[in-house]
Short mmCIF file of C-alpha atoms and ligand atoms in Angstrom, two decimals:
data_model
loop_
_atom_site.label_atom_id
_atom_site.label_comp_id
_atom_site.label_asym_id
_atom_site.label_seq_id
_atom_site.Cartn_x
_atom_site.Cartn_y
_atom_site.Cartn_z
CA MET W 1 3.07 -55.98 -22.12
CA LEU W 2 2.98 -52.18 -22.07
CA GLY W 3 5.73 -50.14 -23.77
CA SER W 4 7.73 -47.51 -21.84
CA VAL W 5 5.59 -44.54 -23.00
CA GLN W 6 2.43 -46.43 -22.05
CA ALA W 7 3.92 -47.29 -18.63
CA GLU W 8 4.75 -43.61 -18.03
CA ILE W 9 1.19 -42.59 -18.98
CA MET W 10 -0.23 -45.20 -16.58
CA ARG W 11 2.05 -43.97 -13.76
CA LEU W 12 1.21 -40.29 -14.31
CA LYS W 13 -2.52 -40.75 -14.72
CA LYS W 14 -2.61 -42.61 -11.39
CA GLU W 15 -0.41 -40.04 -9.66
CA LYS W 16 -2.47 -37.12 -11.02
CA ASP W 17 -5.86 -38.88 -10.75
CA ILE W 18 -6.74 -38.47 -14.44
CA CYS W 19 -9.28 -40.46 -16.46
CA ILE W 20 -8.40 -41.26 -20.09
CA LEU W 21 -11.13 -41.88 -22.68
CA ALA W 22 -10.41 -43.48 -26.07
CA HIS W 23 -12.92 -43.59 -28.90
CA SER W 24 -13.18 -47.03 -30.53
CA TYR W 25 -11.54 -45.63 -33.69
CA GLN W 26 -8.28 -44.83 -31.83
CA GLY W 27 -5.14 -46.93 -32.23
CA TYR W 28 -4.82 -49.93 -29.95
CA ASP W 29 -1.75 -48.49 -28.15
CA ILE W 30 -4.02 -45.67 -26.92
CA VAL W 31 -6.87 -48.03 -26.09
CA GLU W 32 -4.48 -49.98 -23.84
CA VAL W 33 -3.87 -46.95 -21.59
CA ALA W 34 -7.51 -45.78 -21.55
CA ASP W 35 -9.91 -46.20 -18.64
CA PHE W 36 -12.83 -46.46 -21.05
CA THR W 37 -13.21 -47.21 -24.77
CA GLY W 38 -16.45 -46.77 -26.69
CA ASP W 39 -18.48 -44.44 -28.84
CA SER W 40 -18.67 -40.72 -28.11
CA TYR W 41 -21.88 -40.87 -26.10
CA GLN W 42 -20.85 -43.91 -24.02
CA LEU W 43 -17.58 -42.15 -23.17
CA SER W 44 -19.35 -38.94 -22.10
CA VAL W 45 -21.62 -40.89 -19.79
CA GLU W 46 -18.69 -42.80 -18.27
CA ALA W 47 -16.78 -39.53 -17.76
CA SER W 48 -19.73 -38.01 -15.89
CA LYS W 49 -19.71 -40.93 -13.43
CA VAL W 50 -16.00 -41.10 -12.54
CA SER W 51 -14.50 -39.39 -9.50
CA GLN W 52 -11.54 -37.94 -11.44
CA LYS W 53 -11.76 -34.19 -12.04
CA THR W 54 -9.56 -34.24 -15.15
CA ILE W 55 -10.56 -36.13 -18.29
CA ILE W 56 -8.38 -36.63 -21.35
CA MET W 57 -10.30 -37.39 -24.55
CA CYS W 58 -8.49 -39.30 -27.28
CA GLY W 59 -10.83 -38.71 -30.17
CA VAL W 60 -12.04 -35.63 -32.02
CA ARG W 61 -13.18 -32.20 -30.84
CA PHE W 62 -16.96 -32.70 -30.78
CA MET W 63 -16.41 -35.73 -28.51
CA ALA W 64 -14.42 -33.68 -26.00
CA GLU W 65 -17.13 -30.99 -26.18
CA THR W 66 -19.81 -33.59 -25.43
CA VAL W 67 -17.84 -34.72 -22.37
CA LYS W 68 -17.62 -31.08 -21.23
CA ILE W 69 -21.37 -30.53 -21.76
CA LEU W 70 -22.20 -33.53 -19.57
CA SER W 71 -19.50 -32.72 -16.97
CA PRO W 72 -19.10 -28.93 -16.97
CA GLU W 73 -17.35 -28.98 -13.58
CA LYS W 74 -14.53 -31.19 -14.91
CA LYS W 75 -11.38 -30.18 -16.75
CA VAL W 76 -11.62 -31.80 -20.20
CA ILE W 77 -8.52 -32.01 -22.39
CA LEU W 78 -8.56 -32.94 -26.08
CA ALA W 79 -5.31 -34.93 -26.47
CA ASN W 80 -4.57 -33.54 -29.94
CA PRO W 81 -6.16 -30.13 -30.66
CA VAL W 82 -5.90 -30.69 -34.43
CA ALA W 83 -8.36 -33.61 -34.31
CA GLY W 84 -11.60 -32.25 -35.72
CA CYS W 85 -14.43 -33.98 -37.55
CA PRO W 86 -15.27 -32.80 -41.07
CA MET W 87 -18.88 -33.91 -40.62
CA ALA W 88 -19.31 -32.05 -37.32
CA GLU W 89 -17.94 -28.90 -38.97
CA GLN W 90 -20.12 -29.02 -42.12
CA MET W 91 -23.07 -27.16 -40.60
CA ASP W 92 -23.09 -24.32 -38.12
CA ARG W 93 -25.60 -22.61 -35.86
CA GLU W 94 -26.32 -19.76 -38.29
CA MET W 95 -27.01 -22.12 -41.20
CA ILE W 96 -29.41 -24.32 -39.22
CA THR W 97 -31.14 -21.29 -37.70
CA LYS W 98 -31.94 -20.14 -41.24
CA VAL W 99 -33.15 -23.61 -42.29
CA LYS W 100 -35.40 -23.70 -39.21
CA GLU W 101 -37.02 -20.45 -40.36
CA GLU W 102 -37.98 -22.25 -43.60
CA TYR W 103 -39.25 -25.30 -41.73
CA PRO W 104 -40.72 -23.89 -38.51
CA ASP W 105 -42.89 -26.91 -37.73
CA TYR W 106 -40.02 -29.44 -37.91
CA THR W 107 -38.28 -31.07 -34.94
CA VAL W 108 -34.52 -30.76 -35.44
CA VAL W 109 -32.76 -34.04 -34.75
CA ALA W 110 -28.97 -33.79 -34.57
CA TYR W 111 -26.57 -36.67 -34.77
CA ILE W 112 -24.28 -36.43 -31.73
CA ASN W 113 -21.43 -35.79 -34.22
CA THR W 114 -22.12 -32.04 -34.17
CA SER W 115 -20.42 -29.11 -32.48
CA ALA W 116 -21.59 -27.88 -29.07
CA GLU W 117 -22.68 -24.62 -30.68
CA LEU W 118 -24.83 -26.37 -33.29
CA LYS W 119 -26.46 -28.54 -30.62
CA THR W 120 -27.85 -25.34 -29.02
CA VAL W 121 -30.33 -24.88 -31.91
CA CYS W 122 -31.35 -28.56 -32.12
CA ASP W 123 -34.23 -30.20 -30.31
CA VAL W 124 -32.80 -33.64 -29.67
CA CYS W 125 -29.54 -35.50 -30.27
CA VAL W 126 -29.25 -39.11 -31.39
CA THR W 127 -26.47 -41.66 -31.69
CA SER W 128 -26.29 -44.06 -34.60
CA SER W 129 -27.63 -46.82 -32.35
CA SER W 130 -30.51 -44.80 -30.85
CA ALA W 131 -31.57 -42.75 -33.92
CA VAL W 132 -34.39 -45.01 -35.16
CA ASP W 133 -35.88 -45.50 -31.70
CA ILE W 134 -35.73 -41.80 -30.81
CA VAL W 135 -37.14 -40.55 -34.12
CA ASN W 136 -40.01 -43.04 -33.69
CA LYS W 137 -40.78 -41.59 -30.27
CA ILE W 138 -40.79 -37.92 -31.35
CA ASP W 139 -44.28 -36.49 -31.16
CA ASN W 140 -44.07 -34.71 -34.52
CA LYS W 141 -44.19 -36.26 -37.96
CA ASN W 142 -41.94 -33.55 -39.45
CA ILE W 143 -38.26 -34.17 -38.73
CA LEU W 144 -35.22 -32.24 -39.92
CA PHE W 145 -32.34 -34.71 -39.53
CA ILE W 146 -28.79 -33.27 -39.54
CA PRO W 147 -25.98 -33.46 -40.52
CA ASP W 148 -25.56 -36.98 -41.96
CA CYS W 149 -27.92 -37.62 -44.89
CA ASN W 150 -26.86 -41.30 -45.07
CA LEU W 151 -27.75 -41.97 -41.44
CA GLY W 152 -30.89 -39.87 -41.96
CA ALA W 153 -31.90 -41.91 -45.03
CA TYR W 154 -31.31 -45.12 -43.07
CA VAL W 155 -33.55 -43.84 -40.25
CA ALA W 156 -36.19 -42.72 -42.77
CA GLY W 157 -36.30 -46.27 -44.14
CA LYS W 158 -36.86 -47.73 -40.66
CA VAL W 159 -39.58 -45.46 -39.29
CA GLU W 160 -43.19 -45.12 -40.41
CA GLY W 161 -45.38 -42.05 -40.69
CA LYS W 162 -42.56 -39.53 -40.55
CA ASN W 163 -41.71 -36.83 -43.03
CA ILE W 164 -37.91 -36.65 -42.81
CA LYS W 165 -36.07 -33.73 -44.39
CA LEU W 166 -32.35 -34.28 -45.01
CA LEU W 167 -29.60 -31.82 -45.84
CA ASP W 168 -26.50 -32.47 -47.89
CA GLY W 169 -23.97 -33.54 -45.27
CA GLY W 170 -22.26 -36.59 -43.88
CA CYS W 171 -19.06 -38.38 -43.01
CA PRO W 172 -16.72 -38.14 -46.00
CA ILE W 173 -14.86 -41.28 -44.86
CA HIS W 174 -17.89 -43.59 -44.77
CA ALA W 175 -19.49 -41.91 -47.79
CA ALA W 176 -16.40 -42.64 -49.92
CA VAL W 177 -17.07 -46.40 -49.90
CA THR W 178 -18.93 -47.48 -53.05
CA ALA W 179 -21.19 -50.37 -53.95
CA GLN W 180 -18.39 -51.58 -56.26
CA ASP W 181 -16.02 -51.70 -53.24
CA VAL W 182 -18.46 -54.10 -51.56
CA VAL W 183 -18.76 -56.23 -54.70
CA ASN W 184 -14.95 -56.40 -55.01
CA ALA W 185 -14.41 -57.22 -51.35
CA LYS W 186 -17.08 -59.96 -51.44
CA LYS W 187 -15.47 -61.45 -54.55
CA ARG W 188 -12.14 -61.71 -52.70
CA TYR W 189 -13.66 -62.95 -49.45
CA PRO W 190 -16.90 -64.74 -50.41
CA ARG W 191 -17.39 -66.28 -46.96
CA ALA W 192 -17.08 -62.94 -45.15
CA LEU W 193 -20.07 -61.17 -43.66
CA VAL W 194 -20.27 -57.46 -44.47
CA LEU W 195 -20.98 -55.31 -41.41
CA ALA W 196 -21.62 -51.66 -42.26
CA HIS W 197 -22.14 -48.46 -40.31
CA PRO W 198 -25.27 -46.45 -41.27
CA GLU W 199 -23.02 -43.49 -42.18
CA CYS W 200 -22.28 -45.50 -45.38
CA THR W 201 -24.34 -44.78 -48.49
CA PRO W 202 -27.68 -46.56 -49.09
CA GLU W 203 -26.05 -48.51 -51.99
CA VAL W 204 -23.44 -49.93 -49.59
CA LEU W 205 -26.00 -50.63 -46.85
CA GLU W 206 -28.19 -52.55 -49.35
CA ARG W 207 -25.32 -55.00 -49.83
CA ALA W 208 -24.47 -55.39 -46.12
CA ASP W 209 -25.31 -58.47 -44.06
CA PHE W 210 -25.61 -56.36 -40.92
CA ILE W 211 -26.03 -52.63 -40.33
CA GLY W 212 -25.12 -51.21 -36.95
CA SER W 213 -23.35 -48.57 -34.91
CA THR W 214 -19.69 -49.01 -33.95
CA SER W 215 -20.57 -50.72 -30.68
CA GLN W 216 -23.17 -52.93 -32.38
CA ILE W 217 -20.56 -54.00 -34.97
CA LEU W 218 -18.08 -54.77 -32.16
CA ASP W 219 -20.71 -56.81 -30.29
CA TYR W 220 -21.72 -58.63 -33.47
CA VAL W 221 -18.18 -59.86 -34.20
CA ASN W 222 -17.40 -60.61 -30.55
CA SER W 223 -20.47 -62.81 -30.14
CA SER W 224 -20.72 -64.37 -33.61
CA ASP W 225 -19.87 -68.00 -34.39
CA HIS W 226 -18.88 -66.86 -37.87
CA ASP W 227 -15.14 -66.34 -38.40
CA GLU W 228 -14.74 -63.93 -41.34
CA PHE W 229 -15.90 -60.32 -41.52
CA LEU W 230 -15.54 -57.24 -43.70
CA ILE W 231 -15.95 -54.13 -41.55
CA GLY W 232 -17.65 -51.11 -43.11
CA THR W 233 -16.50 -48.48 -40.64
CA GLU W 234 -13.25 -46.78 -39.63
CA VAL W 235 -10.23 -49.11 -39.61
CA GLY W 236 -9.58 -48.52 -35.89
CA VAL W 237 -12.51 -50.86 -35.26
CA VAL W 238 -10.87 -53.54 -37.42
CA GLU W 239 -7.68 -53.24 -35.35
CA HIS W 240 -9.58 -53.65 -32.06
CA LEU W 241 -11.44 -56.67 -33.34
CA GLN W 242 -8.25 -58.29 -34.59
CA TYR W 243 -6.75 -57.99 -31.09
CA THR W 244 -9.84 -59.23 -29.28
CA ASN W 245 -10.70 -62.00 -31.77
CA PRO W 246 -7.35 -63.49 -32.84
CA THR W 247 -8.98 -66.63 -34.28
CA LYS W 248 -11.34 -64.66 -36.57
CA LYS W 249 -10.46 -62.99 -39.86
CA VAL W 250 -11.49 -59.31 -39.56
CA LEU W 251 -10.75 -57.07 -42.55
CA PRO W 252 -11.63 -53.52 -43.64
CA LEU W 253 -14.37 -53.36 -46.26
CA SER W 254 -12.35 -50.72 -48.10
CA ARG W 255 -8.96 -49.04 -47.79
CA LYS W 256 -10.81 -45.71 -47.89
CA LEU W 257 -12.08 -46.21 -44.35
CA VAL W 258 -9.21 -44.34 -42.71
CA CYS W 259 -10.16 -41.12 -40.94
CA PRO W 260 -7.10 -38.83 -40.77
CA ASP W 261 -8.65 -36.96 -37.83
CA MET W 262 -9.04 -40.16 -35.87
CA ARG W 263 -5.46 -41.20 -36.69
CA VAL W 264 -3.85 -37.89 -35.73
CA THR W 265 -3.70 -38.53 -31.96
CA THR W 266 -0.56 -40.37 -30.89
CA LEU W 267 0.62 -41.96 -27.70
CA ASN W 268 2.99 -39.00 -27.27
CA ASP W 269 0.00 -36.63 -27.42
CA VAL W 270 -1.56 -38.63 -24.60
CA LEU W 271 1.70 -38.51 -22.63
CA ASN W 272 2.00 -34.74 -23.09
CA SER W 273 -1.63 -34.26 -22.07
CA VAL W 274 -1.12 -36.30 -18.90
CA LYS W 275 2.07 -34.35 -18.15
CA GLY W 276 0.19 -31.06 -18.65
CA THR W 277 2.44 -29.96 -21.51
CA GLY W 278 0.11 -30.80 -24.42
CA GLY W 279 -3.49 -31.13 -25.51
CA GLU W 280 -6.08 -28.36 -25.31
CA GLU W 281 -8.49 -27.69 -22.51
CA ILE W 282 -12.05 -27.44 -23.83
CA ILE W 283 -13.56 -24.16 -22.68
CA LEU W 284 -17.21 -23.55 -23.56
CA PRO W 285 -19.34 -20.55 -22.59
CA GLU W 286 -21.94 -21.33 -19.91
CA ASP W 287 -24.89 -20.57 -22.19
CA ILE W 288 -23.58 -22.97 -24.87
CA ILE W 289 -23.20 -25.73 -22.27
CA ARG W 290 -26.67 -25.06 -20.88
CA ASP W 291 -28.45 -24.96 -24.27
CA ALA W 292 -26.50 -27.85 -25.83
CA ALA W 293 -27.21 -29.98 -22.75
CA LYS W 294 -30.96 -29.67 -23.41
CA SER W 295 -30.72 -31.64 -26.68
CA ILE W 296 -28.61 -34.33 -24.99
CA GLU W 297 -30.97 -34.52 -22.01
CA GLN W 298 -33.87 -34.91 -24.45
CA MET W 299 -31.97 -37.79 -26.12
CA ILE W 300 -31.52 -39.47 -22.73
CA ARG W 301 -35.22 -38.95 -21.89
CA LEU W 302 -36.50 -40.32 -25.21
CA GLY W 303 -33.93 -43.09 -25.34
CA SER W 304 -34.73 -44.56 -21.94
S1 LIG Q 1 -14.89 -41.06 -39.23
FE1 LIG Q 1 -16.26 -39.48 -40.08
S2 LIG Q 1 -17.61 -38.95 -38.38
FE2 LIG Q 1 -15.84 -40.01 -37.49
S3 LIG Q 1 -14.41 -38.35 -36.97
FE3 LIG Q 1 -13.84 -39.06 -39.03
S4 LIG Q 1 -14.98 -37.67 -40.40
FE4 LIG Q 1 -15.90 -37.46 -38.37
#
């Protein structure tokens, strides 16, 4: 049963014809009032298809920017303006422009977890689930993969005949998990399967039973006959799985897997955004939208 704040959000979003998006890492109270839950790319695609002209993104800034890039005619509100992503902010357009001068014959592949501005100097975006497939399809053996060197190293291990250059960047939350954390967790829960996101380090991935994106991890647990799992991605995913799989034991692989930026958005932020008294409208210059869209369109073309 919905609480009173949730009921008010549901009433207002219907009255004002607003669509609410919640990234899978958000708290379950927010997921319950959302029209769609998923990873950043899935949410952007859903937002581009809905009739609502106002979209509220419960997630971090680059996700709201991606929604805006794919639906420039819509009003896109980031529910809590403080929610950034340390990985998306590690590299900027100027830095990558300089690196490109050093590596002029490289195709720049950007994880979707990058700012709109950075996407304008990249050739193609990827998600964690499409990265291997898309890099394989690129008609150039030289690839500059940014910003996550862990995801990039994972992709490099899966593709053949590519020369993949990585930079020193990545998700500090996933990168904080160590091989020893996996050993300790497996000692405590020997029957549990370890499911890890490719943003984790190679040492952690080596010890995982399954490596996949957030949605692939969700699908794996939802469809598995096994009943005990250690989840190597942000704890929001653990919470979702515990609600949807009450008979299975679903635990975080490590206590370090808490992203403060993903936790910062509250139900009250969503309420204030729906009321029009909170959140921040994402405004992007037309040329940024146009140029950033090219790398996303290329991802869609190569991924299909
Ligand atoms: S979990 Fe990592 S990639 Fe996701 S928002 Fe937090 S810092 Fe960024």
